[in-house]
Amino acid sequence: MARERIVIGLDGSHDAELLIRRATRLLERNGGGELMAVHIRTAEGASDESPQVLETQRRLVLELGGTYHTVSAPDPALALLDFARKSGAAHLVVGQSRRKPLAGLVSGLLAGGTVEARVVRDAGEIDVHVVPRPDSGRTPARRRPDLGRARVGIGFALAAALPVLLQVLLAAFDHSVATAVLIQLAGAVAVALMGGLWPGVVGALWSSLLVNYFSTPPLGDLAIHDPQDLLSLGIFVGVSVAVAGVVDRSARRSKEAARSHAEAATLGDLALGASRSEDTLEGILAEALDVFGATGAGVFSSRDSQAAGDAPSSDSSTAPGPAADGRVWRLVAGAGDTTAWWPGATGAPGTAEPVDDDTRLVLFGREVPATESRLLGAFAVHVKAQLERRQLAVSRREILRLAEGNTMRTAILRAVSHDLRTPLAGIKLAAGGLLQRTVTYTAEEERELLETIDECTDRLDQLVGNLLDMSRITADSVRPLLGPVRWGDVVAPALRGLPDGSARVELPANMPTVEADPVLLERVIANIVENAVKYAPDSGITITGASDGMGTATLDGYPSGELRIIDHGAGVPARKVLDIFQPFQRLHDRPQATGVGLGLAVADGFVKAMGGTLAAEETPGGGLTMVIRLALSTGSRGARHAAGQSRREAG
């Protein structure tokens, strides 16, 4: 059985949610179906649309599992019925018209009835549900494009002065009533061109009085004896007012078209920036400064700033305090001067545009007029999208962190269940043998069992240490104590636990100091050498060094020194070089190898924490060379790291 489709006709009004909810209940009563909302955009209604209201309606429809469409058409009733028929709708939900009875009568005479009446009449087999709209008590007046106070003021001044000047001109020669009417009519048109309708009407009435007094017999008297003169003056006033109305409408439409063109260009830039992922929140606010001519722009939130994707600021300018409604507003992002005003403040000029219930887009230093409210609403919609993008980014990072943590925990459990049991089993067997009362061991056998316990304990300690170090690195809790360190001072202690002759040290004399944490650097070298001994035994391991005091190779702009640990074993295939630094990775996944595959991962994490790099290179002739590169010391403890950290945070 095919699912029924319900189409909702929307006109961009604020009470469209009522229609959407009603259609949803209708779907539930019919056992489910498809919900389709269509916004019919007309040339007359486009100027009254709010981008925020339309976006809210779109999100609501999508949340309810429906689809949202926009259709531009001159006849909303015809477009709505055409869309419903093409989509195979069984039901059509429309709202009742808000027009007054007189307006409804005029609409019925001119267009054949209101939109809902025409839809009901021409729907055919489609069931139409007309939903009464709640009575708000008043009908909002249509906003007329403003010509500007200066222009209207000049128009009234011309309405007072220009007819007088034209009458003085007429007094210079003999003329008929028709000539006077035509010349004054030209003046009324000029006044309407400048000031619009009302200055044009005032100018027309004032001109008619002057023509009547100075040019219509009897002269010098407002009385009119000739019916033709009375007709001429009546036609003059009517034509003047009509021309003034046409000119006023044309001037306003022209200004509205220019404003709409500018808005369209601005919205096009915003949309293009969003498609290119350049539409950052700070970029939107910076563009708002230019578009609206404000001194500052900011996004304020009354909920926890972490929910908006930013850390709360301790600066008093970013946390103005409670507003009149008792809510505390905090600055999420800003551009320009954002210290003069905030939502709920009084005194300094500013405009706050709602983004959602707890967020406001605030412009400082200017009150945005009603004619620019649609454009400001569009900026608010883009701000909301950017805040949601930030929240998604935060959620994504959190999900990745949790996923990495789960991977780490799974690997640790695997290591505990397998790798850690091997040394524990050795300790258990050796200790159990020593505790046997019925068995007598020679001194050599007891020593062998004790050495087994000691060796397994060392191995267990190393495994647990690597696990703990890896968990610190994963949690980003490694805090190195940086200072000047000489390579030779850490290489010797790092080799202390290895068999004699495992590695040959060939450090150049007088190597400059590097900035490092000696404990962490010693652990790094020990792990790398142990890994080389494990996978390249008897291959000849060499530890050498180099420094670049001339700065041709740098770390964060600083000259660096490096230590090279070279083996001549089997090496690592190029495609697996990056894998050896991942946790719980063993070369060729050898099951007989000791350890849990954390040595190089821990070394890489410690080197990065010290601001350096750890890289793997192929040894000429075969083998693997591990290169530790650290910045040369500046002589002051932690100075280079602090400067580099500040530079990275700023970047």
XYZ file of C-alpha atoms in Angstrom:
651
model
C 0.000 0.000 0.000
C 1.543 3.321 -1.102
C 2.357 5.825 1.623
C 0.265 8.998 1.567
C 1.948 12.311 0.889
C 0.976 15.518 2.646
C 2.076 18.852 1.209
C 2.223 21.949 3.432
C 1.936 25.346 1.768
C 4.166 27.913 3.521
C 4.378 31.635 2.840
C 7.281 32.500 5.169
C 5.079 33.739 8.025
C 6.064 33.242 11.664
C 3.147 30.907 12.474
C 4.054 28.259 9.871
C 5.014 25.912 12.718
C 1.278 25.536 13.421
C 0.732 24.183 9.902
C 3.689 21.814 10.190
C 2.485 20.414 13.528
C -1.056 20.008 12.202
C 0.210 18.114 9.147
C 2.299 15.855 11.399
C -0.742 14.928 13.479
C -2.659 14.237 10.273
C 0.099 11.837 9.187
C -0.029 10.036 12.534
C -3.790 9.548 12.256
C -3.366 8.113 8.769
C -0.735 5.628 9.911
C 2.308 7.447 8.576
C 3.376 8.804 5.223
C 5.603 11.410 3.604
C 5.710 15.046 4.692
C 6.610 17.684 2.093
C 6.773 21.402 2.892
C 6.905 23.909 0.038
C 7.618 27.596 0.528
C 5.937 29.631 -2.225
C 7.963 32.813 -2.738
C 6.338 35.737 -4.525
C 7.826 39.043 -5.586
C 5.534 40.938 -3.193
C 6.249 38.749 -0.172
C 10.012 38.259 -0.625
C 10.848 41.579 1.047
C 8.998 40.564 4.236
C 10.648 37.151 4.600
C 12.985 36.466 7.503
C 15.936 34.139 6.734
C 15.960 33.001 10.371
C 12.258 32.067 10.301
C 12.705 30.164 7.037
C 15.739 28.330 8.413
C 13.837 27.404 11.581
C 10.954 26.040 9.503
C 13.328 24.065 7.303
C 15.054 22.488 10.310
C 11.723 21.611 11.903
C 10.510 19.862 8.758
C 13.769 17.918 8.443
C 13.645 16.923 12.138
C 10.153 15.516 11.581
C 11.457 13.402 8.693
C 10.036 15.544 5.887
C 11.498 17.397 2.932
C 11.630 21.153 2.375
C 11.264 22.861 -1.010
C 11.191 26.447 -2.287
C 9.266 27.550 -5.385
C 9.229 31.068 -6.835
C 6.021 31.925 -8.665
C 3.773 34.950 -9.295
C 0.585 33.019 -8.409
C 0.926 31.130 -5.064
C -2.342 29.181 -5.412
C -1.511 27.890 -8.881
C 2.102 27.047 -7.914
C 0.989 25.185 -4.768
C -1.564 23.076 -6.617
C 0.904 22.316 -9.398
C 3.530 21.158 -6.876
C 0.990 18.992 -5.028
C -0.161 17.292 -8.233
C 3.381 16.625 -9.466
C 4.358 15.101 -6.117
C 1.238 12.915 -5.984
C -0.043 14.412 -2.730
C -3.273 13.155 -1.179
C -3.606 16.022 1.303
C -2.775 19.717 1.168
C -2.454 21.863 4.317
C -2.701 25.649 3.971
C -3.227 28.506 6.383
C -6.188 30.828 6.466
C -5.646 34.294 5.020
C -5.161 37.181 7.442
C -6.706 39.752 5.112
C -9.418 42.053 6.418
C -12.943 41.728 4.955
C -12.481 44.729 2.641
C -9.166 43.378 1.402
C -10.756 39.964 0.906
C -13.552 41.522 -1.138
C -11.057 43.368 -3.354
C -9.018 40.162 -3.750
C -12.131 38.271 -4.720
C -13.004 40.816 -7.385
C -9.486 41.095 -8.831
C -7.958 37.625 -8.455
C -10.898 35.307 -7.960
C -10.658 34.973 -4.173
C -8.057 34.456 -1.476
C -5.252 31.930 -1.924
C -6.877 29.275 0.260
C -10.259 29.789 -1.439
C -8.745 29.265 -4.872
C -6.816 26.225 -3.652
C -10.001 24.645 -2.257
C -11.929 25.430 -5.455
C -9.316 24.029 -7.871
C -7.860 21.157 -5.766
C -9.922 18.414 -7.433
C -9.217 15.035 -5.768
C -6.685 16.471 -3.315
C -8.062 16.918 0.223
C -7.420 20.487 1.383
C -7.132 21.321 5.088
C -7.413 25.031 5.868
C -5.890 25.783 9.289
C -7.133 28.931 11.067
C -4.253 31.151 12.077
C -4.138 32.503 15.648
C -5.345 36.090 15.872
C -2.433 38.290 16.938
C -4.756 41.249 17.463
C -3.254 43.354 14.724
C -2.044 43.052 11.154
C 1.614 43.967 10.754
C 2.087 46.870 8.402
C 4.130 46.355 5.293
C 7.481 48.011 5.517
C 7.967 50.688 2.893
C 11.433 51.321 1.565
C 12.780 54.485 3.171
C 13.941 57.278 0.857
C 15.854 58.910 3.682
C 14.997 61.828 5.954
C 17.303 64.217 4.140
C 15.717 63.489 0.780
C 12.152 63.838 2.119
C 13.095 67.069 3.908
C 14.502 68.532 0.700
C 11.276 67.436 -1.045
C 9.088 69.377 1.411
C 11.336 72.425 1.039
C 10.974 72.245 -2.733
C 7.208 71.788 -2.354
C 7.088 75.106 -0.519
C 9.543 77.110 -2.640
C 9.404 75.738 -6.199
C 5.715 76.607 -6.927
C 6.391 80.187 -5.796
C 9.425 80.480 -8.058
C 7.452 79.078 -10.994
C 4.637 81.523 -10.362
C 7.139 84.396 -10.364
C 8.363 83.093 -13.727
C 4.797 82.995 -15.061
C 4.220 86.574 -13.957
C 6.917 87.734 -16.367
C 4.777 87.062 -19.463
C 1.188 86.697 -20.508
C -0.062 83.130 -20.222
C -3.196 81.066 -20.198
C -4.550 78.868 -17.445
C -3.397 75.793 -19.363
C 0.184 77.128 -19.556
C 0.215 77.816 -15.811
C -1.165 74.341 -15.089
C 1.474 72.608 -17.252
C 4.378 74.551 -15.755
C 3.195 73.941 -12.190
C 2.607 70.281 -13.063
C 6.260 70.020 -14.100
C 7.222 71.491 -10.731
C 5.030 68.962 -8.869
C 6.727 66.119 -10.743
C 10.150 67.502 -9.815
C 9.115 67.668 -6.147
C 7.838 64.061 -6.259
C 11.080 62.894 -7.869
C 13.038 64.330 -4.978
C 10.853 63.746 -1.920
C 8.359 61.066 -2.857
C 4.600 60.972 -2.486
C 3.754 63.321 0.366
C 6.027 66.200 -0.668
C 4.551 65.765 -4.174
C 0.976 65.961 -2.830
C 1.803 69.055 -0.754
C 3.485 70.655 -3.768
C 0.480 69.857 -6.010
C -2.019 71.413 -3.570
C 0.179 74.486 -3.059
C 0.608 74.873 -6.827
C -3.149 74.588 -7.385
C -3.756 77.404 -4.933
C -1.193 79.614 -6.683
C -2.642 78.871 -10.114
C -6.143 79.598 -8.839
C -5.122 82.869 -7.210
C -2.760 84.262 -9.842
C -3.788 82.668 -13.141
C -7.502 81.827 -12.949
C -10.070 84.662 -13.438
C -10.951 86.537 -11.333
C -7.273 87.151 -10.504
C -6.352 87.796 -6.895
C -9.312 85.773 -5.670
C -9.638 82.071 -4.777
C -13.165 82.003 -6.176
C -13.658 80.246 -9.536
C -16.529 81.390 -11.793
C -15.782 79.428 -14.977
C -16.596 75.695 -14.669
C -13.847 74.936 -17.198
C -11.257 76.529 -14.924
C -12.581 74.467 -12.043
C -12.275 71.335 -14.167
C -8.739 72.299 -15.197
C -7.652 72.768 -11.597
C -9.289 69.487 -10.574
C -7.545 67.620 -13.346
C -4.287 69.390 -12.425
C -4.511 68.264 -8.797
C -5.508 64.717 -9.756
C -2.765 64.344 -12.349
C -0.195 65.853 -9.984
C -1.095 63.473 -7.183
C -1.160 60.490 -9.566
C 2.186 61.419 -11.081
C 3.609 61.975 -7.589
C 2.396 58.507 -6.552
C 3.899 56.850 -9.632
C 7.193 58.686 -9.225
C 7.267 57.867 -5.512
C 6.623 54.183 -6.161
C 9.251 54.098 -8.886
C 11.828 55.846 -6.700
C 11.172 53.502 -3.800
C 11.265 50.422 -6.019
C 14.525 51.636 -7.527
C 16.082 52.103 -4.103
C 14.715 48.770 -2.918
C 16.110 47.064 -6.027
C 19.538 48.587 -5.405
C 19.432 47.445 -1.783
C 18.295 43.965 -2.806
C 21.106 43.810 -5.352
C 23.633 44.684 -2.646
C 22.085 42.116 -0.276
C 22.190 39.456 -2.977
C 25.867 40.182 -3.638
C 26.651 39.957 0.088
C 24.690 36.719 0.492
C 26.445 35.359 -2.579
C 29.813 36.063 -0.974
C 28.706 34.327 2.238
C 27.443 31.293 0.333
C 30.618 31.120 -1.755
C 32.781 31.329 1.353
C 30.769 28.532 2.986
C 31.139 26.308 -0.091
C 34.900 26.859 -0.022
C 35.129 26.272 3.754
C 36.401 29.848 4.122
C 33.297 31.071 5.951
C 34.802 31.083 9.445
C 32.995 32.713 12.332
C 35.602 35.451 12.615
C 35.401 35.996 8.846
C 31.621 36.446 9.013
C 31.965 39.008 11.805
C 34.694 40.891 9.935
C 32.481 41.023 6.850
C 29.581 42.278 8.985
C 31.741 45.226 10.071
C 32.153 46.295 6.446
C 28.573 45.597 5.374
C 26.805 47.371 8.254
C 29.442 49.999 9.037
C 29.675 48.947 12.703
C 32.635 49.500 15.010
C 32.526 45.942 16.307
C 30.687 42.657 15.932
C 30.442 39.785 18.356
C 28.612 36.529 19.035
C 27.398 36.244 22.632
C 26.034 33.153 24.342
C 24.196 32.890 27.646
C 24.887 29.181 28.006
C 28.208 27.585 28.900
C 30.713 28.817 26.323
C 32.019 25.279 25.949
C 28.708 24.446 24.264
C 29.444 27.066 21.630
C 32.830 25.580 20.855
C 34.999 28.054 22.771
C 36.700 28.077 26.107
C 35.350 30.643 28.555
C 37.441 33.731 28.868
C 38.590 35.293 32.117
C 38.777 38.728 30.569
C 36.108 41.048 31.987
C 35.436 42.453 28.525
C 34.404 39.030 27.269
C 32.177 38.313 30.266
C 30.177 41.532 30.758
C 27.976 40.060 33.463
C 24.246 39.600 33.912
C 21.814 41.432 31.647
C 18.399 42.774 32.550
C 16.863 39.285 32.243
C 19.373 37.852 34.723
C 21.332 35.846 32.139
C 25.109 36.077 31.931
C 26.371 36.705 28.392
C 29.854 35.618 27.335
C 31.673 36.484 24.156
C 32.163 33.483 21.846
C 33.862 35.327 18.964
C 34.353 38.968 18.027
C 35.775 41.399 15.512
C 36.594 45.055 16.051
C 35.710 46.801 19.325
C 33.399 44.527 21.352
C 33.598 46.317 24.710
C 30.966 49.028 24.342
C 27.724 47.037 24.480
C 26.238 43.581 24.852
C 22.758 41.999 24.868
C 20.642 43.628 27.553
C 22.909 46.653 28.022
C 21.628 50.201 27.626
C 23.228 53.482 26.709
C 25.708 52.910 23.899
C 24.196 52.190 20.459
C 24.076 48.640 19.227
C 21.869 45.965 17.670
C 21.335 42.410 18.882
C 19.972 39.838 16.439
C 18.835 36.450 17.839
C 20.757 33.451 16.525
C 18.867 31.024 18.752
C 17.312 31.133 22.208
C 20.679 31.484 23.967
C 22.882 33.176 21.342
C 22.927 36.700 19.918
C 24.757 38.367 17.042
C 25.615 41.863 18.264
C 26.721 44.867 16.195
C 28.420 47.656 18.140
C 28.278 51.362 17.446
C 25.255 51.313 15.107
C 21.558 50.575 15.286
C 20.602 48.635 12.184
C 17.418 50.032 10.543
C 14.438 47.858 9.708
C 15.307 47.962 6.010
C 18.509 45.985 6.695
C 16.976 43.478 9.112
C 16.710 40.735 6.462
C 20.414 40.959 5.687
C 21.281 40.940 9.395
C 19.065 37.873 9.786
C 20.976 36.145 6.990
C 24.237 36.829 8.825
C 22.665 35.331 11.956
C 21.790 32.160 10.032
C 25.404 31.821 8.846
C 26.625 32.417 12.393
C 24.388 29.599 13.621
C 25.744 27.289 10.937
C 29.314 28.103 11.967
C 28.546 27.489 15.652
C 27.077 24.122 14.731
C 30.158 23.392 12.619
C 32.354 24.204 15.623
C 30.272 21.940 17.829
C 30.525 19.155 15.268
C 34.290 19.613 15.148
C 34.473 19.396 18.948
C 32.272 16.298 18.907
C 34.403 14.763 16.175
C 37.596 15.347 18.147
C 35.971 13.857 21.220
C 34.793 10.824 19.267
C 38.271 10.336 17.790
C 39.797 10.663 21.254
C 37.378 8.090 22.652
C 38.051 5.804 19.695
C 41.801 6.083 20.246
C 41.275 5.424 23.928
C 39.200 2.337 23.158
C 41.867 1.117 20.753
C 44.519 1.719 23.409
C 42.520 -0.095 26.085
C 41.894 -3.036 23.775
C 45.591 -3.250 22.930
C 46.572 -2.968 26.590
C 44.185 -5.781 27.492
C 45.689 -7.881 24.720
C 49.169 -7.087 25.969
C 48.217 -7.880 29.559
C 46.580 -11.149 28.534
C 49.578 -12.325 26.506
C 52.831 -10.417 26.734
C 52.739 -9.670 30.456
C 51.881 -13.263 31.311
C 55.200 -14.520 29.916
C 57.449 -12.826 32.503
C 54.864 -13.501 35.210
C 54.910 -17.204 34.322
C 58.727 -17.233 34.521
C 58.664 -15.568 37.955
C 55.965 -17.969 39.154
C 57.847 -21.079 37.997
C 61.204 -19.967 39.428
C 59.710 -18.856 42.751
C 57.626 -22.037 42.979
C 60.690 -24.165 42.395
C 62.593 -22.408 45.177
C 59.675 -22.956 47.553
C 59.624 -26.729 46.961
C 60.610 -28.406 50.263
C 61.026 -31.828 48.724
C 63.564 -30.727 46.114
C 67.176 -29.846 46.875
C 68.893 -27.456 44.484
C 72.568 -26.909 44.032
C 73.961 -23.409 44.496
C 74.276 -23.034 40.727
C 70.626 -24.077 40.171
C 69.371 -21.669 42.844
C 71.374 -18.858 41.274
C 69.895 -19.712 37.854
C 66.360 -19.579 39.277
C 67.052 -16.261 41.014
C 68.503 -14.821 37.805
C 65.351 -15.934 35.991
C 63.236 -14.084 38.559
C 65.448 -10.986 38.257
C 65.383 -11.052 34.434
C 61.621 -11.547 34.262
C 61.082 -8.781 36.822
C 63.168 -6.369 34.757
C 61.230 -7.314 31.648
C 57.936 -6.883 33.465
C 59.033 -3.510 34.805
C 59.969 -2.371 31.302
C 56.641 -3.510 29.847
C 54.608 -1.804 32.551
C 56.735 1.335 32.223
C 56.095 1.503 28.475
C 52.367 0.996 29.006
C 52.247 3.810 31.554
C 54.328 6.094 29.330
C 52.059 5.413 26.356
C 48.976 6.212 28.411
C 50.562 9.530 29.473
C 51.363 10.374 25.868
C 47.836 9.476 24.738
C 46.353 11.660 27.484
C 48.702 14.532 26.525
C 49.979 14.715 30.095
C 53.730 14.625 29.345
C 55.283 17.867 30.660
C 59.040 17.896 29.935
C 61.449 19.931 32.058
C 63.552 21.430 29.293
C 67.052 22.750 29.670
C 70.561 22.536 28.132
C 71.598 18.880 27.720
C 74.745 17.349 26.213
C 74.296 14.221 24.149
C 77.154 12.453 25.865
C 75.579 12.970 29.311
C 72.499 10.917 28.389
C 73.884 8.321 25.975
C 76.028 6.525 28.559
C 73.202 6.100 31.142
C 70.837 4.967 28.373
C 73.142 2.054 27.490
C 73.655 0.973 31.086
C 71.031 -1.800 31.046
C 72.170 -3.313 27.743
C 74.752 -6.067 27.254
C 78.312 -4.827 26.969
C 79.357 -4.126 23.391
C 75.787 -3.848 22.119
C 76.424 -0.409 20.662
C 79.470 1.618 19.702
C 79.423 5.324 20.622
C 81.173 7.683 18.161
C 80.018 11.149 19.192
C 81.974 14.087 17.731
C 83.854 16.182 20.237
C 82.400 19.472 21.494
C 78.868 18.857 20.263
C 76.678 21.818 21.253
C 73.977 21.308 23.832
C 70.359 20.754 22.839
C 67.230 21.731 24.693
C 65.707 18.594 26.187
C 64.549 16.818 29.308
C 67.497 14.549 30.282
C 65.267 11.843 31.804
C 62.974 11.658 28.781
C 65.881 11.832 26.313
C 67.671 9.007 28.111
C 64.491 6.899 27.862
C 64.187 7.698 24.150
C 67.753 6.575 23.385
C 67.368 3.432 25.513
C 64.163 2.388 23.745
C 65.647 2.935 20.279
C 68.856 1.026 21.043
C 66.897 -1.817 22.709
C 64.710 -2.024 19.614
C 67.810 -2.171 17.372
C 69.391 -4.885 19.537
C 66.149 -6.872 19.418
C 65.610 -6.750 15.658
C 69.175 -6.373 14.379
C 71.370 -8.448 16.748
C 75.068 -8.719 15.986
C 74.706 -6.207 13.119
C 76.933 -3.543 14.629
C 74.980 -0.659 16.182
C 76.628 2.760 16.027
C 75.624 5.939 17.847
C 76.900 9.110 16.252
C 75.845 12.736 16.149
C 75.863 15.934 14.170
C 74.834 19.552 14.689
C 73.769 22.346 12.390
C 74.833 25.588 13.950
C 74.348 27.478 10.665
C 70.585 26.866 10.738
C 70.146 25.175 7.342
C 67.920 22.597 9.081
C 65.718 24.090 11.750
C 62.963 23.262 14.190
C 60.449 26.103 14.548
C 63.083 28.448 13.151
C 65.850 27.321 15.528
C 69.159 25.557 14.616
C 69.079 21.879 15.550
C 71.365 19.088 16.665
C 70.806 15.413 15.968
C 71.731 11.966 17.213
C 71.864 9.003 14.825
C 71.434 5.391 15.956
C 72.548 3.186 13.045
C 72.106 -0.575 12.615
C 72.880 -2.846 9.671
C 70.081 -5.355 10.051
C 67.262 -6.283 7.695
C 65.822 -2.770 7.753
C 62.163 -1.801 7.336
C 60.263 -1.635 4.008
C 59.511 1.929 2.952
C 55.747 1.330 3.086
C 55.981 0.341 6.771
C 58.279 3.089 8.031
C 55.397 5.119 9.467
C 53.821 2.026 11.049
C 56.797 1.355 13.320
C 55.924 4.486 15.336
C 52.365 3.275 16.003
C 51.592 1.662 19.372
C 51.592 -2.149 19.610
C 53.382 -2.640 16.289
C 56.087 -5.306 15.900
C 58.303 -5.853 12.877
C 56.710 -8.649 10.838
C 54.443 -9.171 13.927
C 56.959 -11.613 15.383
C 55.246 -13.579 18.181
C 58.528 -14.649 19.704
C 59.686 -11.088 20.255
C 59.523 -9.739 23.764
C 57.676 -6.531 24.552
C 54.342 -5.169 23.447
C 55.468 -2.986 20.542
C 55.547 0.325 22.407
C 59.263 1.190 22.436
C 59.379 3.393 19.338
C 55.884 4.820 19.951
C 56.960 5.994 23.415
C 60.219 7.369 22.008
C 58.377 9.294 19.292
C 55.898 10.726 21.810
C 58.662 11.883 24.169
C 60.661 13.507 21.363
C 57.584 15.406 20.150
C 56.861 16.527 23.700
C 60.354 18.047 23.775
C 59.682 19.917 20.526
C 61.834 17.643 18.361
C 61.374 15.010 15.678
C 62.155 11.295 15.389
C 62.624 9.935 11.886
C 63.627 6.619 10.317
C 66.003 6.461 7.363
C 67.492 3.634 5.357
C 71.091 2.850 6.256
C 73.395 2.801 3.227
C 74.213 -0.855 2.563
C 71.135 -2.085 4.445
C 69.645 -1.487 7.843
C 67.781 1.269 9.660
C 68.966 4.637 10.973
C 66.898 6.402 13.633
C 67.466 10.181 13.728
C 66.636 12.209 16.849
C 66.600 15.925 16.085
C 66.284 18.559 18.837
C 66.743 22.308 18.780
C 70.039 23.707 20.028
C 69.850 25.214 23.475
C 69.644 28.993 23.891
C 71.285 28.779 27.294
C 68.092 29.620 29.192
C 66.023 26.762 30.594
C 62.852 26.263 28.542
C 63.146 29.583 26.679
C 63.142 28.124 23.176
C 60.283 25.753 23.935
C 58.147 28.522 25.433
C 58.698 30.778 22.438
C 58.002 27.982 19.999
C 54.856 26.959 21.885
C 53.540 30.517 21.786
C 54.279 30.686 18.075
C 52.400 27.430 17.412
C 49.402 28.545 19.462
C 49.289 31.855 17.595
C 49.464 29.991 14.314
